[in-house]
PDB file of C-alpha atoms in Angstrom:
ATOM      1  CA  MET I   1     -73.240 -84.275-135.737  1.00 93.00           C
ATOM      2  CA  HIS I   2     -74.959 -81.330-137.806  1.00 96.00           C
ATOM      3  CA  ASN I   3     -78.002 -81.569-135.397  1.00 97.00           C
ATOM      4  CA  TYR I   4     -75.831 -81.025-132.567  1.00 98.00           C
ATOM      5  CA  LEU I   5     -74.986 -77.377-134.087  1.00 98.00           C
ATOM      6  CA  ARG I   6     -78.175 -76.335-135.152  1.00 98.00           C
ATOM      7  CA  ARG I   7     -79.377 -76.827-132.024  1.00 97.00           C
ATOM      8  CA  ALA I   8     -76.236 -74.704-130.402  1.00 97.00           C
ATOM      9  CA  ARG I   9     -77.074 -72.238-132.558  1.00 98.00           C
ATOM     10  CA  ALA I  10     -80.762 -71.955-131.742  1.00 97.00           C
ATOM     11  CA  GLY I  11     -80.014 -72.009-128.300  1.00 95.00           C
ATOM     12  CA  MET I  12     -77.266 -69.095-128.401  1.00 96.00           C
ATOM     13  CA  VAL I  13     -80.341 -66.972-130.225  1.00 97.00           C
ATOM     14  CA  ALA I  14     -82.902 -68.278-127.294  1.00 95.00           C
ATOM     15  CA  LYS I  15     -80.744 -66.400-124.876  1.00 95.00           C
ATOM     16  CA  ILE I  16     -80.991 -63.290-126.492  1.00 96.00           C
ATOM     17  CA  ASP I  17     -84.753 -63.122-127.269  1.00 95.00           C
ATOM     18  CA  GLY I  18     -86.795 -61.031-124.923  1.00 94.00           C
ATOM     19  CA  LEU I  19     -83.370 -59.117-123.220  1.00 97.00           C
ATOM     20  CA  SER I  20     -83.167 -55.202-123.698  1.00 97.00           C
ATOM     21  CA  GLU I  21     -80.831 -53.743-126.417  1.00 97.00           C
ATOM     22  CA  TYR I  22     -78.559 -52.259-123.359  1.00 98.00           C
ATOM     23  CA  ASP I  23     -78.508 -56.370-122.133  1.00 98.00           C
ATOM     24  CA  ARG I  24     -77.588 -57.946-124.883  1.00 98.00           C
ATOM     25  CA  ARG I  25     -74.608 -55.538-125.166  1.00 98.00           C
ATOM     26  CA  ARG I  26     -73.887 -54.880-121.929  1.00 97.00           C
ATOM     27  CA  PRO I  27     -70.606 -56.560-120.219  1.00 97.00           C
ATOM     28  CA  MET I  28     -71.103 -58.985-117.683  1.00 96.00           C
ATOM     29  CA  THR I  29     -67.308 -59.925-117.155  1.00 95.00           C
ATOM     30  CA  PRO I  30     -64.362 -58.829-116.076  1.00 95.00           C
ATOM     31  CA  THR I  31     -63.426 -59.319-119.626  1.00 95.00           C
ATOM     32  CA  GLY I  32     -66.217 -57.911-121.612  1.00 95.00           C
ATOM     33  CA  THR I  33     -67.974 -60.944-122.320  1.00 96.00           C
ATOM     34  CA  ASN I  34     -71.804 -60.237-123.158  1.00 97.00           C
ATOM     35  CA  VAL I  35     -74.624 -62.598-124.805  1.00 98.00           C
ATOM     36  CA  LEU I  36     -75.192 -60.194-128.376  1.00 98.00           C
ATOM     37  CA  GLY I  37     -70.980 -59.628-128.855  1.00 97.00           C
ATOM     38  CA  LEU I  38     -70.997 -63.426-128.537  1.00 98.00           C
ATOM     39  CA  VAL I  39     -73.159 -63.931-131.428  1.00 98.00           C
ATOM     40  CA  LYS I  40     -71.222 -61.493-133.432  1.00 96.00           C
ATOM     41  CA  HIS I  41     -68.395 -63.945-132.486  1.00 96.00           C
ATOM     42  CA  LEU I  42     -69.620 -66.813-133.850  1.00 98.00           C
ATOM     43  CA  THR I  43     -70.638 -64.740-137.105  1.00 96.00           C
ATOM     44  CA  PHE I  44     -67.195 -64.925-137.743  1.00 92.00           C
ATOM     45  CA  TYR I  45     -66.195 -68.663-137.178  1.00 92.00           C
ATOM     46  CA  GLU I  46     -69.573 -69.945-138.915  1.00 94.00           C
ATOM     47  CA  SER I  47     -68.610 -68.257-142.373  1.00 93.00           C
ATOM     48  CA  TYR I  48     -65.105 -68.763-142.241  1.00 92.00           C
ATOM     49  CA  TYR I  49     -64.327 -72.067-140.649  1.00 95.00           C
ATOM     50  CA  LEU I  50     -67.605 -73.960-142.291  1.00 96.00           C
ATOM     51  CA  GLY I  51     -67.165 -71.734-145.304  1.00 94.00           C
ATOM     52  CA  GLY I  52     -64.015 -69.429-146.348  1.00 93.00           C
ATOM     53  CA  VAL I  53     -61.339 -71.694-145.137  1.00 95.00           C
ATOM     54  CA  PHE I  54     -62.559 -74.546-148.260  1.00 96.00           C
ATOM     55  CA  GLY I  55     -62.951 -71.813-151.155  1.00 95.00           C
ATOM     56  CA  ARG I  56     -66.511 -70.897-150.331  1.00 95.00           C
ATOM     57  CA  PRO I  57     -66.265 -67.283-149.076  1.00 92.00           C
ATOM     58  CA  PRO I  58     -69.869 -65.971-148.125  1.00 91.00           C
ATOM     59  CA  GLU I  59     -71.337 -63.323-150.238  1.00 91.00           C
ATOM     60  CA  TRP I  60     -70.953 -60.259-147.668  1.00 87.00           C
ATOM     61  CA  THR I  61     -67.692 -58.491-145.519  1.00 87.00           C
ATOM     62  CA  LEU I  62     -67.817 -58.671-142.306  1.00 88.00           C
ATOM     63  CA  PRO I  63     -66.589 -54.957-141.255  1.00 88.00           C
ATOM     64  CA  TRP I  64     -64.090 -56.572-138.098  1.00 85.00           C
ATOM     65  CA  ILE I  65     -62.904 -58.653-140.804  1.00 84.00           C
ATOM     66  CA  GLU I  66     -62.467 -56.156-143.323  1.00 87.00           C
ATOM     67  CA  ASP I  67     -60.644 -53.453-141.497  1.00 92.00           C
ATOM     68  CA  ASP I  68     -58.553 -56.246-139.114  1.00 86.00           C
ATOM     69  CA  SER I  69     -60.187 -54.796-135.969  1.00 87.00           C
ATOM     70  CA  ILE I  70     -60.701 -58.853-135.566  1.00 86.00           C
ATOM     71  CA  TRP I  71     -57.279 -59.000-133.919  1.00 88.00           C
ATOM     72  CA  GLN I  72     -58.187 -56.080-131.269  1.00 88.00           C
ATOM     73  CA  GLY I  73     -61.366 -58.069-129.951  1.00 89.00           C
ATOM     74  CA  ALA I  74     -64.168 -56.169-132.681  1.00 88.00           C
ATOM     75  CA  ASP I  75     -65.563 -59.501-133.213  1.00 91.00           C
ATOM     76  CA  MET I  76     -66.797 -59.594-128.933  1.00 94.00           C
ATOM     77  CA  TRP I  77     -69.117 -57.038-128.533  1.00 94.00           C
ATOM     78  CA  ALA I  78     -71.275 -54.393-131.094  1.00 96.00           C
ATOM     79  CA  THR I  79     -70.708 -51.021-131.506  1.00 95.00           C
ATOM     80  CA  PRO I  80     -73.035 -48.405-131.133  1.00 96.00           C
ATOM     81  CA  ASP I  81     -73.500 -48.494-135.198  1.00 94.00           C
ATOM     82  CA  GLU I  82     -74.441 -52.790-135.060  1.00 95.00           C
ATOM     83  CA  THR I  83     -77.632 -53.396-134.533  1.00 96.00           C
ATOM     84  CA  SER I  84     -78.976 -56.345-132.808  1.00 97.00           C
ATOM     85  CA  ALA I  85     -81.149 -56.917-136.203  1.00 97.00           C
ATOM     86  CA  TYR I  86     -77.984 -56.533-138.331  1.00 96.00           C
ATOM     87  CA  LEU I  87     -76.156 -58.989-136.378  1.00 97.00           C
ATOM     88  CA  LEU I  88     -78.716 -61.327-135.626  1.00 98.00           C
ATOM     89  CA  GLY I  89     -79.002 -61.520-139.395  1.00 97.00           C
ATOM     90  CA  ARG I  90     -75.415 -61.855-140.347  1.00 96.00           C
ATOM     91  CA  TYR I  91     -75.475 -65.090-137.673  1.00 98.00           C
ATOM     92  CA  GLN I  92     -78.408 -65.930-139.445  1.00 98.00           C
ATOM     93  CA  ALA I  93     -76.704 -66.069-142.932  1.00 97.00           C
ATOM     94  CA  ALA I  94     -73.628 -67.286-141.641  1.00 97.00           C
ATOM     95  CA  SER I  95     -75.192 -70.195-140.062  1.00 98.00           C
ATOM     96  CA  ALA I  96     -77.230 -70.861-143.646  1.00 98.00           C
ATOM     97  CA  HIS I  97     -73.598 -70.591-145.843  1.00 97.00           C
ATOM     98  CA  ALA I  98     -72.057 -73.431-143.437  1.00 98.00           C
ATOM     99  CA  ASP I  99     -74.961 -75.191-143.203  1.00 98.00           C
ATOM    100  CA  ALA I 100     -74.442 -75.119-147.736  1.00 98.00           C
ATOM    101  CA  THR I 101     -71.450 -76.140-147.239  1.00 98.00           C
ATOM    102  CA  ILE I 102     -72.009 -78.861-144.911  1.00 98.00           C
ATOM    103  CA  ALA I 103     -74.601 -80.546-147.051  1.00 98.00           C
ATOM    104  CA  ALA I 104     -72.167 -79.746-150.081  1.00 98.00           C
ATOM    105  CA  LEU I 105     -68.823 -81.417-149.045  1.00 98.00           C
ATOM    106  CA  GLU I 106     -68.087 -84.790-147.153  1.00 98.00           C
ATOM    107  CA  LEU I 107     -66.657 -84.881-143.997  1.00 98.00           C
ATOM    108  CA  ASP I 108     -63.007 -85.831-145.002  1.00 98.00           C
ATOM    109  CA  ALA I 109     -63.408 -82.573-147.794  1.00 98.00           C
ATOM    110  CA  PRO I 110     -60.212 -80.367-147.162  1.00 98.00           C
ATOM    111  CA  ALA I 111     -59.419 -77.515-145.938  1.00 97.00           C
ATOM    112  CA  THR I 112     -56.464 -74.846-144.627  1.00 96.00           C
ATOM    113  CA  VAL I 113     -57.180 -72.578-142.051  1.00 96.00           C
ATOM    114  CA  PRO I 114     -54.205 -69.705-142.411  1.00 93.00           C
ATOM    115  CA  TRP I 115     -54.918 -68.512-139.246  1.00 90.00           C
ATOM    116  CA  TRP I 116     -53.932 -71.694-137.535  1.00 93.00           C
ATOM    117  CA  GLN I 117     -50.518 -73.212-136.995  1.00 95.00           C
ATOM    118  CA  GLU I 118     -48.391 -74.231-139.745  1.00 95.00           C
ATOM    119  CA  THR I 119     -48.305 -77.867-138.627  1.00 95.00           C
ATOM    120  CA  LYS I 120     -52.232 -77.930-138.440  1.00 94.00           C
ATOM    121  CA  ARG I 121     -53.335 -75.434-140.768  1.00 96.00           C
ATOM    122  CA  ASN I 122     -54.570 -78.148-143.292  1.00 97.00           C
ATOM    123  CA  THR I 123     -57.777 -80.305-142.008  1.00 98.00           C
ATOM    124  CA  THR I 124     -61.359 -81.149-142.838  1.00 98.00           C
ATOM    125  CA  LEU I 125     -64.464 -80.763-142.606  1.00 98.00           C
ATOM    126  CA  CYS I 126     -65.167 -83.256-139.437  1.00 98.00           C
ATOM    127  CA  VAL I 127     -62.725 -81.219-137.603  1.00 98.00           C
ATOM    128  CA  LEU I 128     -63.708 -78.095-138.441  1.00 98.00           C
ATOM    129  CA  LEU I 129     -68.083 -79.074-137.653  1.00 98.00           C
ATOM    130  CA  THR I 130     -66.727 -80.750-134.443  1.00 98.00           C
ATOM    131  CA  HIS I 131     -64.419 -77.555-133.879  1.00 97.00           C
ATOM    132  CA  MET I 132     -67.680 -75.415-134.317  1.00 98.00           C
ATOM    133  CA  ILE I 133     -69.799 -77.528-131.861  1.00 98.00           C
ATOM    134  CA  ALA I 134     -67.662 -77.119-129.429  1.00 98.00           C
ATOM    135  CA  GLU I 135     -67.366 -73.377-129.934  1.00 97.00           C
ATOM    136  CA  THR I 136     -70.599 -72.999-130.028  1.00 98.00           C
ATOM    137  CA  SER I 137     -72.093 -74.838-127.179  1.00 98.00           C
ATOM    138  CA  GLN I 138     -69.179 -73.053-125.171  1.00 98.00           C
ATOM    139  CA  HIS I 139     -70.202 -69.999-125.919  1.00 98.00           C
ATOM    140  CA  LEU I 140     -73.509 -70.960-125.278  1.00 97.00           C
ATOM    141  CA  GLY I 141     -72.580 -72.323-121.859  1.00 96.00           C
ATOM    142  CA  HIS I 142     -71.185 -68.423-121.432  1.00 97.00           C
ATOM    143  CA  ALA I 143     -74.493 -66.687-122.400  1.00 97.00           C
ATOM    144  CA  ASP I 144     -76.637 -69.168-120.012  1.00 95.00           C
ATOM    145  CA  ILE I 145     -74.771 -68.298-117.221  1.00 95.00           C
ATOM    146  CA  ILE I 146     -74.992 -64.305-118.430  1.00 96.00           C
ATOM    147  CA  ARG I 147     -78.145 -64.830-119.153  1.00 95.00           C
ATOM    148  CA  GLU I 148     -79.246 -65.693-115.639  1.00 93.00           C
ATOM    149  CA  GLN I 149     -77.065 -63.288-114.470  1.00 93.00           C
ATOM    150  CA  ILE I 150     -78.953 -60.415-116.097  1.00 94.00           C
ATOM    151  CA  ASP I 151     -82.829 -61.942-115.490  1.00 89.00           C
ATOM    152  CA  GLY I 152     -82.363 -64.832-113.598  1.00 86.00           C
ATOM    153  CA  THR I 153     -83.332 -67.100-116.925  1.00 83.00           C
ATOM    154  CA  ALA I 154     -81.986 -70.474-116.407  1.00 80.00           C
ATOM    155  CA  GLY I 155     -80.728 -72.927-118.665  1.00 71.00           C
ATOM    156  CA  SER I 156     -83.895 -74.755-121.145  1.00 64.00           C
ATOM    157  CA  HIS I 157     -84.461 -77.353-117.976  1.00 67.00           C
ATOM    158  CA  ALA I 158     -84.426 -75.376-115.184  1.00 68.00           C
ATOM    159  CA  ALA I 159     -88.193 -74.560-114.619  1.00 69.00           C
ATOM    160  CA  GLU I 160     -88.733 -78.504-115.154  1.00 72.00           C
ATOM    161  CA  MET I 161     -86.173 -78.623-111.450  1.00 76.00           C
ATOM    162  CA  GLY I 162     -88.255 -76.470-109.319  1.00 77.00           C
ATOM    163  CA  ASP I 163     -89.275 -72.989-108.923  1.00 82.00           C
ATOM    164  CA  THR I 164     -88.004 -70.073-107.754  1.00 82.00           C
ATOM    165  CA  ASP I 165     -88.211 -71.193-103.724  1.00 87.00           C
ATOM    166  CA  TRP I 166     -86.248 -74.798-104.857  1.00 86.00           C
ATOM    167  CA  TRP I 167     -84.097 -72.843-106.297  1.00 82.00           C
ATOM    168  CA  GLN I 168     -83.020 -70.619-103.309  1.00 86.00           C
ATOM    169  CA  ALA I 169     -83.063 -73.896-101.134  1.00 89.00           C
ATOM    170  CA  PHE I 170     -80.960 -75.624-103.670  1.00 87.00           C
ATOM    171  CA  HIS I 171     -78.167 -72.404-104.362  1.00 87.00           C
ATOM    172  CA  ASP I 172     -78.449 -72.197 -99.737  1.00 90.00           C
ATOM    173  CA  LYS I 173     -77.212 -75.831 -99.647  1.00 93.00           C
ATOM    174  CA  ILE I 174     -74.094 -75.142-102.049  1.00 89.00           C
ATOM    175  CA  GLN I 175     -73.137 -71.824-100.656  1.00 92.00           C
ATOM    176  CA  ALA I 176     -73.571 -73.386 -96.522  1.00 90.00           C
ATOM    177  CA  ALA I 177     -71.126 -76.474 -98.518  1.00 90.00           C
ATOM    178  CA  ALA I 178     -68.944 -73.550 -99.737  1.00 90.00           C
ATOM    179  CA  GLU I 179     -68.557 -71.901 -96.227  1.00 91.00           C
ATOM    180  CA  THR I 180     -67.161 -74.616 -94.458  1.00 89.00           C
ATOM    181  CA  PHE I 181     -63.906 -74.172 -95.902  1.00 91.00           C
ATOM    182  CA  CYS I 182     -63.738 -70.067 -95.599  1.00 89.00           C
ATOM    183  CA  ASP I 183     -61.124 -70.196 -93.804  1.00 85.00           C
ATOM    184  CA  GLN I 184     -59.151 -72.526 -95.155  1.00 83.00           C
ATOM    185  CA  PRO I 185     -55.807 -71.465 -97.463  1.00 83.00           C
ATOM    186  CA  SER I 186     -55.966 -71.276-101.212  1.00 80.00           C
TER     187      SER I 186
END
């Protein structure tokens, strides 16, 4: 299980590599989703779901936790004062902290997640590790689509499937199939 989380983390960092500061930060959806914000968001998850809730808080604080701005979405975007290097460093530190928790505890180790519903608060490392794999993989999928919107860089195996011409033909085939339904009501 741990290796799935490691691979998803590496994918998240790879989605940022090669992007300008602007492209890392710019909102690419109506809800503001951006790749650096996704990394910032996952930093909280790694720090607390695989650390703090086991009584193993990180040695550092996250400003958006300390000032409670996380509850207004502050974990989903980078402020002008937060450099990419800082946020990537926090993510790497949070991941290392989570790795230490995973290595130190058994999968059935108990945890309490205070912000979860009272009936679900008491859980285990196995549940939280599964939750982190799902969360990180979901956001990696978001980052993959955002990156493709920014500069055309597609998933890790896109080049193996075809070149630019192949992908354009594939896109056109899908578009043509969709257009057969243009005039149908929703």
